[in-house]
Each structure stands twice: as C-alpha cells, then as structure tokens.
Coordinates of C-alpha atoms and ligand atoms in Angstrom, one line a residue:
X1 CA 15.9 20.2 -10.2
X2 CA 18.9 18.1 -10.9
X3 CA 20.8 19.3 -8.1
X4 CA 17.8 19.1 -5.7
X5 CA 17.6 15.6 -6.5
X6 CA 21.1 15.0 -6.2
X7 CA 20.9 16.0 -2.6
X8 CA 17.6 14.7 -1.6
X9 CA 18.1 10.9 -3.5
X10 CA 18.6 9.4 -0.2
X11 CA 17.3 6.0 1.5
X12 CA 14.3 6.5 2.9
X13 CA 10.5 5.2 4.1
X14 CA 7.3 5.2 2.1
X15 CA 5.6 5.9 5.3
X16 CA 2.5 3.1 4.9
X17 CA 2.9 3.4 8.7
X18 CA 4.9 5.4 11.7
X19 CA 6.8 4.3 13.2
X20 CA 8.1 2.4 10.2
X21 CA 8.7 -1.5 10.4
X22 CA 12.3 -1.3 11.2
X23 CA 12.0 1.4 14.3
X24 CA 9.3 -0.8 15.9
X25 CA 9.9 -0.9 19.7
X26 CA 9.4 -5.1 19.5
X27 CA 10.8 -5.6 23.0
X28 CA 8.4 -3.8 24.9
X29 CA 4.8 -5.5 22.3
X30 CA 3.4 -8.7 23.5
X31 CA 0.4 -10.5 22.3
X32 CA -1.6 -9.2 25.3
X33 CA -1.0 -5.7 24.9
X34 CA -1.7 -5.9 21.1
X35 CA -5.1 -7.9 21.9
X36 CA -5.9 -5.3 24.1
X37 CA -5.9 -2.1 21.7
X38 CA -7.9 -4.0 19.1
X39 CA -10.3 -4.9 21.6
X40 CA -9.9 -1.0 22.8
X41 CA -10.0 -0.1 18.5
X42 CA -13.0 -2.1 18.3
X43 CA -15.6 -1.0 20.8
X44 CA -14.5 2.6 20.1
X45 CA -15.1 2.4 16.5
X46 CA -17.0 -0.2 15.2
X47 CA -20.4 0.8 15.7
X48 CA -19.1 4.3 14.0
X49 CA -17.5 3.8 11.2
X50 CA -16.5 -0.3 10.9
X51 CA -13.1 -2.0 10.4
X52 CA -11.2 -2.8 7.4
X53 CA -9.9 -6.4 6.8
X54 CA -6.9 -6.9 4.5
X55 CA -6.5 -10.6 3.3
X56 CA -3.4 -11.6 2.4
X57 CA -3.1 -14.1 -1.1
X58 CA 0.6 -14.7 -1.2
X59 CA 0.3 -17.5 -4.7
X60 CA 1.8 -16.8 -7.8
X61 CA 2.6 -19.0 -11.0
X62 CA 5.8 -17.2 -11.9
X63 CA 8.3 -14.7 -10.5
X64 CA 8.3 -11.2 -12.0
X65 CA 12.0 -10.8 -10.6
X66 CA 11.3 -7.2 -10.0
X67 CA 8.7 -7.9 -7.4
X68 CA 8.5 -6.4 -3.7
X69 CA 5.7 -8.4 -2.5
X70 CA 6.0 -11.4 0.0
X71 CA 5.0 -14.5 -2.6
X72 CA 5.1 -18.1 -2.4
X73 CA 5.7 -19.6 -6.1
X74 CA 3.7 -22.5 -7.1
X75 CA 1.9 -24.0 -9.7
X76 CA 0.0 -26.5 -7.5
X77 CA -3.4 -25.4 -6.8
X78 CA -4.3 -27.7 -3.6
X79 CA -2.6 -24.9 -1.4
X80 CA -5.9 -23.0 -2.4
X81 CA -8.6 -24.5 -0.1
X82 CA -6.1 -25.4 3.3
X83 CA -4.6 -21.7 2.9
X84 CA -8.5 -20.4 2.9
X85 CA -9.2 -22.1 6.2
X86 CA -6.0 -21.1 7.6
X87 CA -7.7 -17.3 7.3
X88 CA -11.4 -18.0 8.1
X89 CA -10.0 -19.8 11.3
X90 CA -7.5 -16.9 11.8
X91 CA -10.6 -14.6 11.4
X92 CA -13.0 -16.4 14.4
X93 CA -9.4 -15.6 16.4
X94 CA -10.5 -12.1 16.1
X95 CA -13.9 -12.6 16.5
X96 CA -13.2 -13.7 20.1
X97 CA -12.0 -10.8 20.8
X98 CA -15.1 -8.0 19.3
X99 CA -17.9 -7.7 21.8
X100 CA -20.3 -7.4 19.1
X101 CA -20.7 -8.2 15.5
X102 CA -18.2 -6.6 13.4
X103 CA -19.3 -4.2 10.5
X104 CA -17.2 -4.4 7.7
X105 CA -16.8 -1.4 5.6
X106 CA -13.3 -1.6 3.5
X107 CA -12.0 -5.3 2.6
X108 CA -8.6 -5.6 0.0
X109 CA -7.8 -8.9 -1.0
X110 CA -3.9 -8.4 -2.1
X111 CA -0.9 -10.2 -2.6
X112 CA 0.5 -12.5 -3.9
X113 CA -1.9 -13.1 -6.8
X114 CA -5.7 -13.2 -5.7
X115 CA -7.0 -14.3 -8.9
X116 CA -4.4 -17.6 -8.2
X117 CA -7.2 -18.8 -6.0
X118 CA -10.3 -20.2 -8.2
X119 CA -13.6 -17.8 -8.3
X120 CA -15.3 -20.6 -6.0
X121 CA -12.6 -20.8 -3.4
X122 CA -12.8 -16.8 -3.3
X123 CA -16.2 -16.8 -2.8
X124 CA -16.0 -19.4 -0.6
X125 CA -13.6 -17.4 1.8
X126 CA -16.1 -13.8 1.3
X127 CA -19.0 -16.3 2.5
X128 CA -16.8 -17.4 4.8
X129 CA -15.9 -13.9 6.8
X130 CA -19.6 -12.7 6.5
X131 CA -20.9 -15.8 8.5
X132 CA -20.0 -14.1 11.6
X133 CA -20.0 -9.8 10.1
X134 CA -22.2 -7.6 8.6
X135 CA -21.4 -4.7 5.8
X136 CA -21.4 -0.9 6.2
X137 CA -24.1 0.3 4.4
X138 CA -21.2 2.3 1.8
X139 CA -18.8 -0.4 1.7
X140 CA -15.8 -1.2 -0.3
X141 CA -14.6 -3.9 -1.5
X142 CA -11.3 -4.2 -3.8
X143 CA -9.1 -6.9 -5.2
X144 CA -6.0 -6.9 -7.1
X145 CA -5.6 -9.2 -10.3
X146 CA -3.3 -10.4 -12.4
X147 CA -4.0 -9.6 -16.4
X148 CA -2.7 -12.9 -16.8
X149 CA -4.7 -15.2 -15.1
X150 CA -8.3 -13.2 -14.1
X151 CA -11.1 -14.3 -16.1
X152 CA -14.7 -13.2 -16.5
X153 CA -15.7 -15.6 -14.3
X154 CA -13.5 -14.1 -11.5
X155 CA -14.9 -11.3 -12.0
X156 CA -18.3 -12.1 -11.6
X157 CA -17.5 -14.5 -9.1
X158 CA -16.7 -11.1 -6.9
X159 CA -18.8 -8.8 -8.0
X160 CA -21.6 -11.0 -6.8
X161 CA -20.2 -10.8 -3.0
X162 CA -19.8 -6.9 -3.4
X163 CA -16.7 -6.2 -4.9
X164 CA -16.7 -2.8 -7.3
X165 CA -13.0 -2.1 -7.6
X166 CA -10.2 -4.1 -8.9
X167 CA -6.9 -3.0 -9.9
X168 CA -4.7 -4.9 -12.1
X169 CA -0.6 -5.4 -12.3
X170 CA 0.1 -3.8 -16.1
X171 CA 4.3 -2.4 -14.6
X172 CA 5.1 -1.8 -18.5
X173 CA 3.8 -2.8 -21.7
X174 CA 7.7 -2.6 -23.6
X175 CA 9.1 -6.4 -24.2
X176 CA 12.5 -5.8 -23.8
X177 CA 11.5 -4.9 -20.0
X178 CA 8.8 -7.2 -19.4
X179 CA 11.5 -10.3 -20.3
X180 CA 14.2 -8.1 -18.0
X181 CA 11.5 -8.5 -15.0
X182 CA 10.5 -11.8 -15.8
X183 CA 6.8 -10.8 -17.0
X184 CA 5.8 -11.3 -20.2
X185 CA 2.1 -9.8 -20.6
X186 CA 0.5 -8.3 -24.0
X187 CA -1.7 -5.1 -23.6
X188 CA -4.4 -7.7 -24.9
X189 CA -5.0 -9.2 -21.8
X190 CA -5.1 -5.9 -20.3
X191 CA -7.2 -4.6 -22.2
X192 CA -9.5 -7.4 -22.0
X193 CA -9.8 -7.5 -18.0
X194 CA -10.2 -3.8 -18.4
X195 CA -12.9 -3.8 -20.8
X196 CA -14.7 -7.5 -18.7
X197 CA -14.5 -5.3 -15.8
X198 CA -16.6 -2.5 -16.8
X199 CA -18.7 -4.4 -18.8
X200 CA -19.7 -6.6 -15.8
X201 CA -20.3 -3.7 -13.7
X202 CA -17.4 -2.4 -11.1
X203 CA -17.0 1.2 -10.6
X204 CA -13.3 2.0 -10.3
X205 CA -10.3 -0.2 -12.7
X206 CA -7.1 0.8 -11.7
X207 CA -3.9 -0.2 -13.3
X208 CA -0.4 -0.2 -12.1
X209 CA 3.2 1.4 -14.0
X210 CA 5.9 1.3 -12.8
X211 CA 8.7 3.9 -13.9
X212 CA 12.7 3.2 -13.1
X213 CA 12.5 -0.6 -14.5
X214 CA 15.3 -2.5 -15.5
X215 CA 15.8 -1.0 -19.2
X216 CA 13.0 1.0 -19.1
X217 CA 13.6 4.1 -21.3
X218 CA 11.4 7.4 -21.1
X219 CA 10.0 6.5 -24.2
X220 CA 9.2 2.7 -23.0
X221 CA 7.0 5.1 -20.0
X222 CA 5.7 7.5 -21.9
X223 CA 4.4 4.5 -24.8
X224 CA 3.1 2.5 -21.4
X225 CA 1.0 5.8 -21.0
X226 CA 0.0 6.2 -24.1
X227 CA -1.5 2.6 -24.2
X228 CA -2.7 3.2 -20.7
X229 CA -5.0 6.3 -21.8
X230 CA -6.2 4.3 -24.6
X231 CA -8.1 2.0 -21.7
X232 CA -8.7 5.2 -19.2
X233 CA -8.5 3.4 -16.0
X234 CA -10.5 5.3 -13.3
X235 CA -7.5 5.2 -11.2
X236 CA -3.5 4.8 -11.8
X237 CA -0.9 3.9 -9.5
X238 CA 2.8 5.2 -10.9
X239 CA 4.9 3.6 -8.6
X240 CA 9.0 4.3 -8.5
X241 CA 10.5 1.0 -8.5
X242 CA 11.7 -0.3 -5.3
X243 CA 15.0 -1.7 -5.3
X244 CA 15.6 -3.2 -2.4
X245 CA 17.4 -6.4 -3.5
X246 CA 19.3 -6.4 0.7
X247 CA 15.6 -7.9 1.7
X248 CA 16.0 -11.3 1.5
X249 CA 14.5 -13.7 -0.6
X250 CA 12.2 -11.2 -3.0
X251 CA 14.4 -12.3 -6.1
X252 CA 15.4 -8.6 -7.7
X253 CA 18.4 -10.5 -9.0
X254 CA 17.6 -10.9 -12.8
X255 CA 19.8 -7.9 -13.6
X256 CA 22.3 -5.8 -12.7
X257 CA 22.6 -2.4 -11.1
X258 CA 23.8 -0.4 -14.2
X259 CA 20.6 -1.9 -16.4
X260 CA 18.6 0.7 -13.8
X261 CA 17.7 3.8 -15.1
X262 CA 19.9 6.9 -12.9
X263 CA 18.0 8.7 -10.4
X264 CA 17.8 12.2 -12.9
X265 CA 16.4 9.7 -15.5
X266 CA 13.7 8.1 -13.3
X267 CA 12.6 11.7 -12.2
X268 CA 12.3 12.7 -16.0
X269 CA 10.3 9.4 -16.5
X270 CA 8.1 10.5 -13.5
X271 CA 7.6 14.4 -14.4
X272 CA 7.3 13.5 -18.6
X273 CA 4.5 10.4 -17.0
X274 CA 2.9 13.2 -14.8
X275 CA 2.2 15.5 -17.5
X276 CA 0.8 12.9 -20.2
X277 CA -1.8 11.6 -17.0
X278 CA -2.6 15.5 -16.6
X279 CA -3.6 16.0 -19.7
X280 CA -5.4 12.7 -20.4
X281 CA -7.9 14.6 -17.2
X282 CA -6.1 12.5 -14.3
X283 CA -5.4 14.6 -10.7
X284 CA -2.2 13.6 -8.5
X285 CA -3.4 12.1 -5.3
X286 CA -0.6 12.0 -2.6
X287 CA 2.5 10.6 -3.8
X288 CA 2.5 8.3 -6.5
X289 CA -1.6 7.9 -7.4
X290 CA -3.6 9.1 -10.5
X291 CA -7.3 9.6 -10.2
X292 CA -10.0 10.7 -12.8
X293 CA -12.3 13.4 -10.5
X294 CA -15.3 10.4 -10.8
X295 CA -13.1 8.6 -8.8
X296 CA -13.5 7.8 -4.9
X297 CA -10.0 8.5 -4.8
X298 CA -10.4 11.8 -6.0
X299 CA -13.4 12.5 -4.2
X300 CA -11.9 11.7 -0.6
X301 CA -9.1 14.1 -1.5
X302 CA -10.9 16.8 -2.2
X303 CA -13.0 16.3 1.2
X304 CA -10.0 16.0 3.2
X305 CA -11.0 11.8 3.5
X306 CA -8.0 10.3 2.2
X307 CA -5.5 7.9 4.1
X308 CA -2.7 6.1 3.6
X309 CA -2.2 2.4 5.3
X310 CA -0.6 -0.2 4.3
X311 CA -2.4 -1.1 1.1
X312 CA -1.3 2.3 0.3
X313 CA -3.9 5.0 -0.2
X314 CA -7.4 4.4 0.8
X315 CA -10.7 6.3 0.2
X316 CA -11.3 6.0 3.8
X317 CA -10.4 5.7 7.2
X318 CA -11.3 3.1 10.3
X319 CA -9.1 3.2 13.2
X320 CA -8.8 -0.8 12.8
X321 CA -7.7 -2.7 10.4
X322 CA -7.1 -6.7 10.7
X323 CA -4.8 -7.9 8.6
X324 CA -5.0 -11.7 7.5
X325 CA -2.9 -13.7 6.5
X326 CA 0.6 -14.8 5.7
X327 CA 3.1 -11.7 6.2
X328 CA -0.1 -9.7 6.4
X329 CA 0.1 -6.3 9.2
X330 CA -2.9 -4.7 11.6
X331 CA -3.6 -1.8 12.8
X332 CA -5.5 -1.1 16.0
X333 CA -4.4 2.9 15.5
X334 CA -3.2 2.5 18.9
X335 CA -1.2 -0.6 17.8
X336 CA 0.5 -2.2 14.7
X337 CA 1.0 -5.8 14.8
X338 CA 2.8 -8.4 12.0
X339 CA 1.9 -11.6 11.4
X340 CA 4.8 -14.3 10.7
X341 CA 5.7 -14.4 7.0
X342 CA 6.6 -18.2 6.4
X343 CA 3.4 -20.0 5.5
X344 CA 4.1 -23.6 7.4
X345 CA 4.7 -21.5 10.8
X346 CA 1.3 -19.0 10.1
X347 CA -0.7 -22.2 9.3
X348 CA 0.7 -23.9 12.3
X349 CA 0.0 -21.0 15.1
X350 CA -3.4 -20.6 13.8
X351 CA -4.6 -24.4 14.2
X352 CA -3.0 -24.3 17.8
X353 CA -5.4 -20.9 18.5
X354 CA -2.8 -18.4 18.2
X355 CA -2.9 -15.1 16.8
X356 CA -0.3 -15.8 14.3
X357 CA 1.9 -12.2 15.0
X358 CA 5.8 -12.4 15.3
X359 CA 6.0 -8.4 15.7
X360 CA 4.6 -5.3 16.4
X361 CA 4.6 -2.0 18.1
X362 CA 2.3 -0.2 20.5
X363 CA 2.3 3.7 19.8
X364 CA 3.2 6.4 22.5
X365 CA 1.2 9.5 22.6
X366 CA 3.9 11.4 20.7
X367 CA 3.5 8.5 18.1
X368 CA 0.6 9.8 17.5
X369 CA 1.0 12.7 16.8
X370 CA 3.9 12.0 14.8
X371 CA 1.9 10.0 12.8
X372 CA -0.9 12.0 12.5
X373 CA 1.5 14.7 10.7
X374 CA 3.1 12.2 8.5
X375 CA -0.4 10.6 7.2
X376 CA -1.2 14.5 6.9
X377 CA 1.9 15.4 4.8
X378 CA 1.5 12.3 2.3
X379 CA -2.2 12.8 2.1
X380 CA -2.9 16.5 2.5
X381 CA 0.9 17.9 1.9
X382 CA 0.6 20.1 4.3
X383 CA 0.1 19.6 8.0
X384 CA -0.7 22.0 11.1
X385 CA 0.6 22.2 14.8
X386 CA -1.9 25.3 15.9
X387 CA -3.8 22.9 18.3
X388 CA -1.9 21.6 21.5
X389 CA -3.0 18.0 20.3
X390 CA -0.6 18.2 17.7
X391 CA 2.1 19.8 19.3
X392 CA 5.2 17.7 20.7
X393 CA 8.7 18.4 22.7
X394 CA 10.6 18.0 19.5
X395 CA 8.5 20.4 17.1
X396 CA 11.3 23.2 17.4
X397 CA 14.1 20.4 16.1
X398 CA 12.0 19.5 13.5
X399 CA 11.2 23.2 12.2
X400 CA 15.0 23.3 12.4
X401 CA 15.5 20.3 9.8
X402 CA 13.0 22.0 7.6
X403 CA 14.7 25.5 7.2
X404 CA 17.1 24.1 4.2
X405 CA 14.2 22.2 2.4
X406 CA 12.4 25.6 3.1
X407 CA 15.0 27.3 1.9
X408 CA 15.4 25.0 -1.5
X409 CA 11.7 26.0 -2.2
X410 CA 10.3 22.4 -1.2
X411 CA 7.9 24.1 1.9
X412 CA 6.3 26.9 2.7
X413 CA 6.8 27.0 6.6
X414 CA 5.2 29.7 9.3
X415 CA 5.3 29.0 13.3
X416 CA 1.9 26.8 13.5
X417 CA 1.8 25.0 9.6
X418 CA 3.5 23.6 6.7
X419 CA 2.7 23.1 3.5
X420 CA 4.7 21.7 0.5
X421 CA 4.9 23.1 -2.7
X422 CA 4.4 21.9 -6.5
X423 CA 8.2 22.0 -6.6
X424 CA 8.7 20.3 -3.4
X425 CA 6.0 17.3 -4.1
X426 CA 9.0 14.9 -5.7
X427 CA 10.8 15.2 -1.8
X428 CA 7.6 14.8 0.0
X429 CA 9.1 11.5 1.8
X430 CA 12.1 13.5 2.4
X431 CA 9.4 15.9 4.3
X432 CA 8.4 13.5 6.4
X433 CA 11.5 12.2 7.3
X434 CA 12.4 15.1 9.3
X435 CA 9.4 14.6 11.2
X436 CA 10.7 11.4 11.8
X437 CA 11.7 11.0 15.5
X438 CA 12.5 7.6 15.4
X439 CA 15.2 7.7 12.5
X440 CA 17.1 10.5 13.8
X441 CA 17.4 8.8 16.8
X442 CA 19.1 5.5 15.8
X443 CA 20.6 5.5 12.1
X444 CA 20.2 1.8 11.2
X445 CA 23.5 -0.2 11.3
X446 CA 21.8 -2.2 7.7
X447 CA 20.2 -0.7 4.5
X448 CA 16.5 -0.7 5.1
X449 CA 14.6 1.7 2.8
X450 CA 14.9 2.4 -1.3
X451 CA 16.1 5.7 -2.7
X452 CA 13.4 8.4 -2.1
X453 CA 13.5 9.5 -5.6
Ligands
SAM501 C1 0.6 -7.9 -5.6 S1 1.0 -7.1 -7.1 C2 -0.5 -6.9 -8.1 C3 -1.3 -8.2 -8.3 C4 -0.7 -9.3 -9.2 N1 0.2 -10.0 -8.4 C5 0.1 -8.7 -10.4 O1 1.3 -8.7 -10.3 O2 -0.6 -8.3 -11.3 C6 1.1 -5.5 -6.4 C7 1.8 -4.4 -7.2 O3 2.9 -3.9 -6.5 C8 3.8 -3.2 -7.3 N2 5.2 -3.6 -7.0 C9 5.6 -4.8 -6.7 N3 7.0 -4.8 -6.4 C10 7.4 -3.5 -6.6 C11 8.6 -2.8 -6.6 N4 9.7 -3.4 -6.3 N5 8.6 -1.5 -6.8 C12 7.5 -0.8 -7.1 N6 6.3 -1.4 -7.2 C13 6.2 -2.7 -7.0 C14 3.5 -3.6 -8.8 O4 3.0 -2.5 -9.5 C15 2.4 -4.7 -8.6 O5 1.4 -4.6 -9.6
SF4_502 S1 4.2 -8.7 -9.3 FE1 2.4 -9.9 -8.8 S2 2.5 -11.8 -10.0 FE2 4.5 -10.9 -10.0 S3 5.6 -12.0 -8.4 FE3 4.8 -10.0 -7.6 S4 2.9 -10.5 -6.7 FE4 3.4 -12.2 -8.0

C-alpha cells in the first residue's frame, strides 16, 4: 500500500461537481444563458421531484485556522437580520424566474456557522422562503451547527419548521490539536447537542472528524473515535484534511508544514479510523462518509439514490439546486453558476435586482456524460458505458489511463464497465481523474487542488 500511495498522492479534485471550479469555461457563461437552464431545470423538474435550496451562513465568532470554508469573522450580531434579507430578497430573484410555485424537497443551511444567527432570525428566514414555496411531501431539511454555540432552543427553533438532521463540527477531541487549529471544544458540549438533539426529536446527528490535523497522532484519531462511538451519531463524515493554504484568505497559517502528519501516516489514520467505525456497525458511503444502515444515507446507497453535490453527499437527487448566499454555487444540471464571495458586493447586486453570480459554466453534452460517470464512480464506485448515452469520443483514451491503475489492482475494467475495488477505494479521486477531460487538457499553470490521499 505504501508504494501505491506514494505514486497516487497527487493534487487532485474532490469532484463536488464536473467540470470542477477551476476548468469552468467562464468566457463563453453569461447571466442569460444561466437564467435560462434554471428556468429549463425548473419546468422539467419541479413538479417531479422539487429543487434543493442551499443557504449560505458565512458568520463565525472565531477562526479555527484549519478551516476551508468561506467565513466572515465577527462577533457583532447586527449582520444577522440585513444578511437574512439579503437572501429572502435574493430568493424572490429566483422566483421570477419559476412558472409555478416551487416545491421544495432538500434545504441545507451551511457555512459559515448557522447556529451564529439567533433561533428567531432562523426561523424568520425558513418563514421567509416558504411564503412564496411549498414542501415535498418527504422532505429534508438539514443544518450544520457548531457544538459551541447551538443551544436547545436552536434546536427547537428548527425542528418546528421541519428540520430532522443536523450535523455538528466535532474535527478532534485531543487538546494539543484543538489549540494547533485554533478550536478549543470539550466532548461535553458535544455530547450535549448530541444527546438535545435526539431528545428533541431529529432523526439523523452526524458528526464530523477530521484525520491529517496539525499534530494529530493515530492515537489522537483513534481516541476521537472512541469518544465518537460512545455518542453513536447516525451518520459520520471522516474528512482528510484539506490543505490548501495557496487559496487566499482561509487562514491555514497557524502552523507549519512539517507539524502535518506524512501522507503514509494520514492513510494509516484513515484505514485504523475505518475499521473502529466498521466494527462500531457503521457502512462506508462513497468516499469519506459513515452511515449506521437506519440511516437515509445508508438507505439511498443501497437503492442506488445517492448523490454527490456540493454540500457533499446527499440522500437524493433534484436536477436544481439554488444556492443562496454569499460564495454560495447552483446547479441547474445543465448549468453551474457561483455567486460572488465578498459580502458588501453580494449585498449590493441583490438590492439593485441582480442575480448576484460572478461565475459559472454551462455543460456540453459530453459534460454530461462525463459527469454522470464521475457522480457514478464517487457514489456507486463503479460506472458503465454499455448504453450509447454514456459513451463519448474520448472513452478509448480514458480506458488507456486506467490500464496501470488496473494493473495496480485499484479497478476491475472489461470493454463496457468499471468497477473499483476494496483496495482501490483510497484512489477513487484518482479514478475519476482519468475520466477527467478537462484536466488533461490544460494542466493549471497554479496549485488548485489538495493531495488526493
Ligand atoms: C461549516 S463547518 C461546520 C459547522 C460549524 N461551522 C463548525 O465548525 O462546527 C463544515 C465542516 O467542514 C469541514 N472542514 C472545514 N475545513 C476543512 C478542511 N480544510 N479539510 C477538511 N475538512 C474541513 C469540518 O469538518 C467542518 O466541520
Ligand atoms: S470550522 Fe466552522 S466555526 Fe470554524 S471557521 Fe470554519 S466554518 Fe467557522
């Protein structure tokens, strides 16, 4: 294994969409064209099987200095109710553009810290969307919250408009760590949300770990997971950390290279991780999720359901998803579409009536396809090109960039399918980046993406 990951540690995508961000045709998108495909997305879909709406939060007290997320820092709570209007005005942009009501049947509010905002202003803002929308009769609704700061009355707050699934930031529970990445948390607080939580009524409590931290030790994971079981969330995400200090202004500066685990060490962090989860009765789900089998999580694997956006892994698909918010991203399916990041500028193009997007890409057919193998791959891990709809000019290159990952026992490959193997599961981005058209056709001049492994 250590030479397989030797040679496969590379940069590379976590494939939330394709084409990824950086291979984004933005000279050819316009506004226009990416109205049009989500009034396209719409009337196709809505009546069928709803939209999703992603809400972007971007508050926080304090920096955790390992954090990826696009934040704003403050401890000055009058951003709350102006920011909130911002995205109920950004949200009757949108409703110029459905011809009927929409039907809403996933909703995430992320960020950022949701739980920042107080329970009133949050339900103020649910109240707010469901003016003008109705719910799918199965609907989901999710927040993330921070052990810090949610109380009961959050909780409630949300469950009362709907919501049934919260997971909460937990990264890892060893203090040495938690002061490296700025975060200082006790397993108290966890514990208590956790238990709140269940008490009060919502159906799936996730937690999230992190392995590869600053000074995080295979013991410092493996005592995170003990602690972890103790609380059995229904689902786990056990993310690789991210270092990706190149993107501006996300603050992974508290420490130093060398104070990061190596890659062989983070893999023996993941696979020692993995097998605690297994045996405390938790199934892999894609790359980097945990489920229990009562799960939805679970559930949509097993019936082939399960999709990857970017909120990450979802127990269902709608061909749109509206994005609001600061930073936030939408996707028509025929379209992706970013809006700006900097909170002045977002606030200021919505009061003037603008969709507030600075970016975005509108898919070719081949996109399509492309992305229809890489959403199989990370949610299936395998994928089929039997049917001409999935077929494309490329296909015989691509087969060609398998044969050594083939080869190193990370596939099993015949002339119509593909599917990866226990061993190869660790490379699956690596998989999917030979499917990848758009980064074999222009190596970018700038570091984009973190280490696969
Ligand atoms: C928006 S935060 C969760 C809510 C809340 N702000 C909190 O911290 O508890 C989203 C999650 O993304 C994950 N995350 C953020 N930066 C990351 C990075 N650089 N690498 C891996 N995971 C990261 C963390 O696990 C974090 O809990
Ligand atoms: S991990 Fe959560 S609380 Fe910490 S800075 Fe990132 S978004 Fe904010």
């Amino acid at each position: 294994m250590c030479n397989l990951i030797q040679k496969y540690n590379i940069p590379g995508p976590r494939y939330t969409s394709y084409p990824t961000v950086p291979f984004w045709d933005i000279h050819s998108f316009s506004g226009k064209k990416w109205e049009a495909t989500v009034k396209q997305s719409f009337s196709e879909s809505n009546s069928k099987e709803g939209i999703s709406l992603y809400i972007h939060l971007p508050f926080c007290e304090s920096m955790c200095t390992f954090c990826g997320c696009h934040k704003r820092i403050t401890k000055r709570h009058d951003v709350e109710v102006p920011y909130i209007r911002t995205l109920l005005k950004e949200w009757s942009l949108y409703l110029e553009l459905f011809d009927e009501r929409p039907i809403i049947k996933e909703l995430h509010l992320g960020g950022g810290t949701p739980t920042f905002f107080s329970p009133e202003n949050l339900q103020m803002l649910i109240n707010g969307l469901f003016k003008r929308a109705d719910r799918a009769k199965d609907y989901e609704f999710s927040f993330e919250g921070h052990p810090n700061n949610t109380t009961k009355e959050h909780l409630k707050a949300l469950y009362d408009v709907g919501f049934r699934r919260v997971s909460y930031g937990v990264q890892d529970y060893n203090e040495t760590v938690q002061k490296a990445i700025h975060r200082v948390q006790s397993f108290e607080n966890v514990k208590n949300v956790t238990d709140w939580a269940r008490e009060i009524g919502y159906t799936s409590i996730g937690h999230d770990i992190i392995f590869g931290l600053p000074h995080q030790t295979l013991e410092h994971v493996l005592e995170t997971i003990e602690k972890t079981k103790t609380l059995k969330p229904d689902r786990l995400a056990f993310y690789s950390y991210a270092h990706v200090p190149w993107l501006k202004g996300n603050g992974q500066r508290g420490y130093k290279d060398t104070d990061l685990p190596s890659a062989e060490e983070k893999r023996t962090q993941y696979e020692a991780g993995k097998l605690e989860l297994a045996k405390a009765g938790y199934t892999e789900i894609g790359m980097d999720h945990f489920a229990l089998d009562t799960d939805s999580l679970y559930r949509s694997m097993q019936n082939g359901k399960l999709h990857r956006n970017f909120m990450g892994y979802t127990a269902s698909k709608t061909q749109l998803m509206v994005g609001l918010g600061a930073s936030s991203i939408s996707d028509s399916w025929y379209g992706f579409a970013q809006n700006v990041k900097s909170l002045e500028e977002y606030q200021h193009l919505v009061e003037n009536n603008i969709i507030p997007i600075f970016r975005g890409h509108i898919l070719t057919d081949e996109d399509r396809i492309i992305r229809k193998h890489i959403l199989n791959l990370m949610c299936q891990l395998e994928t089929i090109w039997f049917q001409e709809s999935m077929q494309f000019k490329e296909l015989p290159v691509v087969m060609d960039r398998l044969k050594e990952m083939q080869d190193d026992g990370l596939l099993e490959m015949t002339q119509y399918q593909l599917r990866v193997t226990e061993k190869g599961r660790p490379f699956v981005r690596n998989i999917c980046m030979a499917f990848d058209l758009k980064l074999h056709e222009k190596t970018p001049e700038t570091r984009l993406f973190s280490m696969t492994i």
